[in-house]
Amino acid sequence: MESRKPAVLAEGLRKRYGTTDVLDGLDLEVPEGSVCGLLGPNGAGKTTTVGILSTLLRADGGRAEVAGYDVARQAAEVRYRIGLVGQNAAVDEALSGRQNLTMFGRLYHLSPAAARRRADELLERFRLTDTGGKPVKAYSGGMRRRLDLAAGMVLAPPVLFLDEPTTGLDPRSRNEVWDAVRSLVDGGTTVLLTTQYLEEADQLADSISVIDSGRVIAQGTPEALKRRIGGDRIDVVVARADTLSAATAALARIGDGEPVADADTRQVSVAVRDRGAALTETVRALDAAGIVAEDVALRRPTLDEVFLHLTGDPTPPAQAQPDAEPESTQEATTA
């Protein structure tokens, strides 16, 4: 099968603020028509990467191409082929959804008639037709973010940068945005997504790049990254804390490696090779030892565990705050 050419390519990107190297030789490749999730701890360089790739920042070293154009030498060509949805809403709350999209169309030099047609097409695509005439201040969080996505797609760009698009949204609104992103990708759009929510990356991304200290330290599909820290695991929560040691000993005889016990949650966990046999053996071993379990579960590693394993950061992105990078970078990428 012929591999897809990269829609986003970065080689050795470097960016320094004062004495701090925010990017230190970052490499990244995103094939056409795919979603790449960019994960990393606070200050890892996610927002700076998006700023450089979207031509809002200049790199101090390395090179990058977007849609086949060099971001430094051919910035105007790149801007014509990208959409950018930042962390903050870019729409005018006093205007209606339709008026906002028409305004963006005019800013992109569409004729008045073409801008109105494009606004109606986007309202339908993002399921906002019924509310297109209402002021944006009356929209829910999910509706606003869908309108943001629509605004980023006025010129139907082949590449879309989403910088934490669902931060602060409730689960229902987040699902609405996820559906909109999937629809864009089905239509051929390439998406580079930075997110604080590991579940979001797991749901949307074809590939994930984990960055730390300005470099990509791991990349691959969500499943491939999970396999890096082991296969299936058995989790047991005992009913009584005084039986946790006995349960740990029982799982040590079954598992593939040393069990990990947590006295606060009364849970013990161990990696296993044969998931079906291990689950049966665990139930039998607990019963034979007279240990009452509140819960016995067989599961795959989570992206939270991958993140902690790779970065050593005690706070997974879903609990973290946006990148602690210079304010000028944050403002540039949300303009």
PDB file of C-alpha atoms in Angstrom, residues 106 110-119:
ATOM      1  CA  ARG A 106     -15.662  38.508   3.535  1.00  0.00           C
ATOM      2  CA  LEU A 110     -15.154  36.050  -0.837  1.00  0.00           C
ATOM      3  CA  SER A 111     -17.854  38.012  -2.594  1.00  0.00           C
ATOM      4  CA  PRO A 112     -20.942  38.883  -0.489  1.00  0.00           C
ATOM      5  CA  ALA A 113     -23.002  36.201  -2.222  1.00  0.00           C
ATOM      6  CA  ALA A 114     -20.261  33.564  -1.969  1.00  0.00           C
ATOM      7  CA  ALA A 115     -19.717  34.387   1.709  1.00  0.00           C
ATOM      8  CA  ARG A 116     -23.422  33.918   2.449  1.00  0.00           C
ATOM      9  CA  ARG A 117     -23.525  30.619   0.554  1.00  0.00           C
ATOM     10  CA  ARG A 118     -20.457  29.352   2.396  1.00  0.00           C
ATOM     11  CA  ALA A 119     -21.961  30.377   5.747  1.00  0.00           C
TER      12      ALA A 119
END
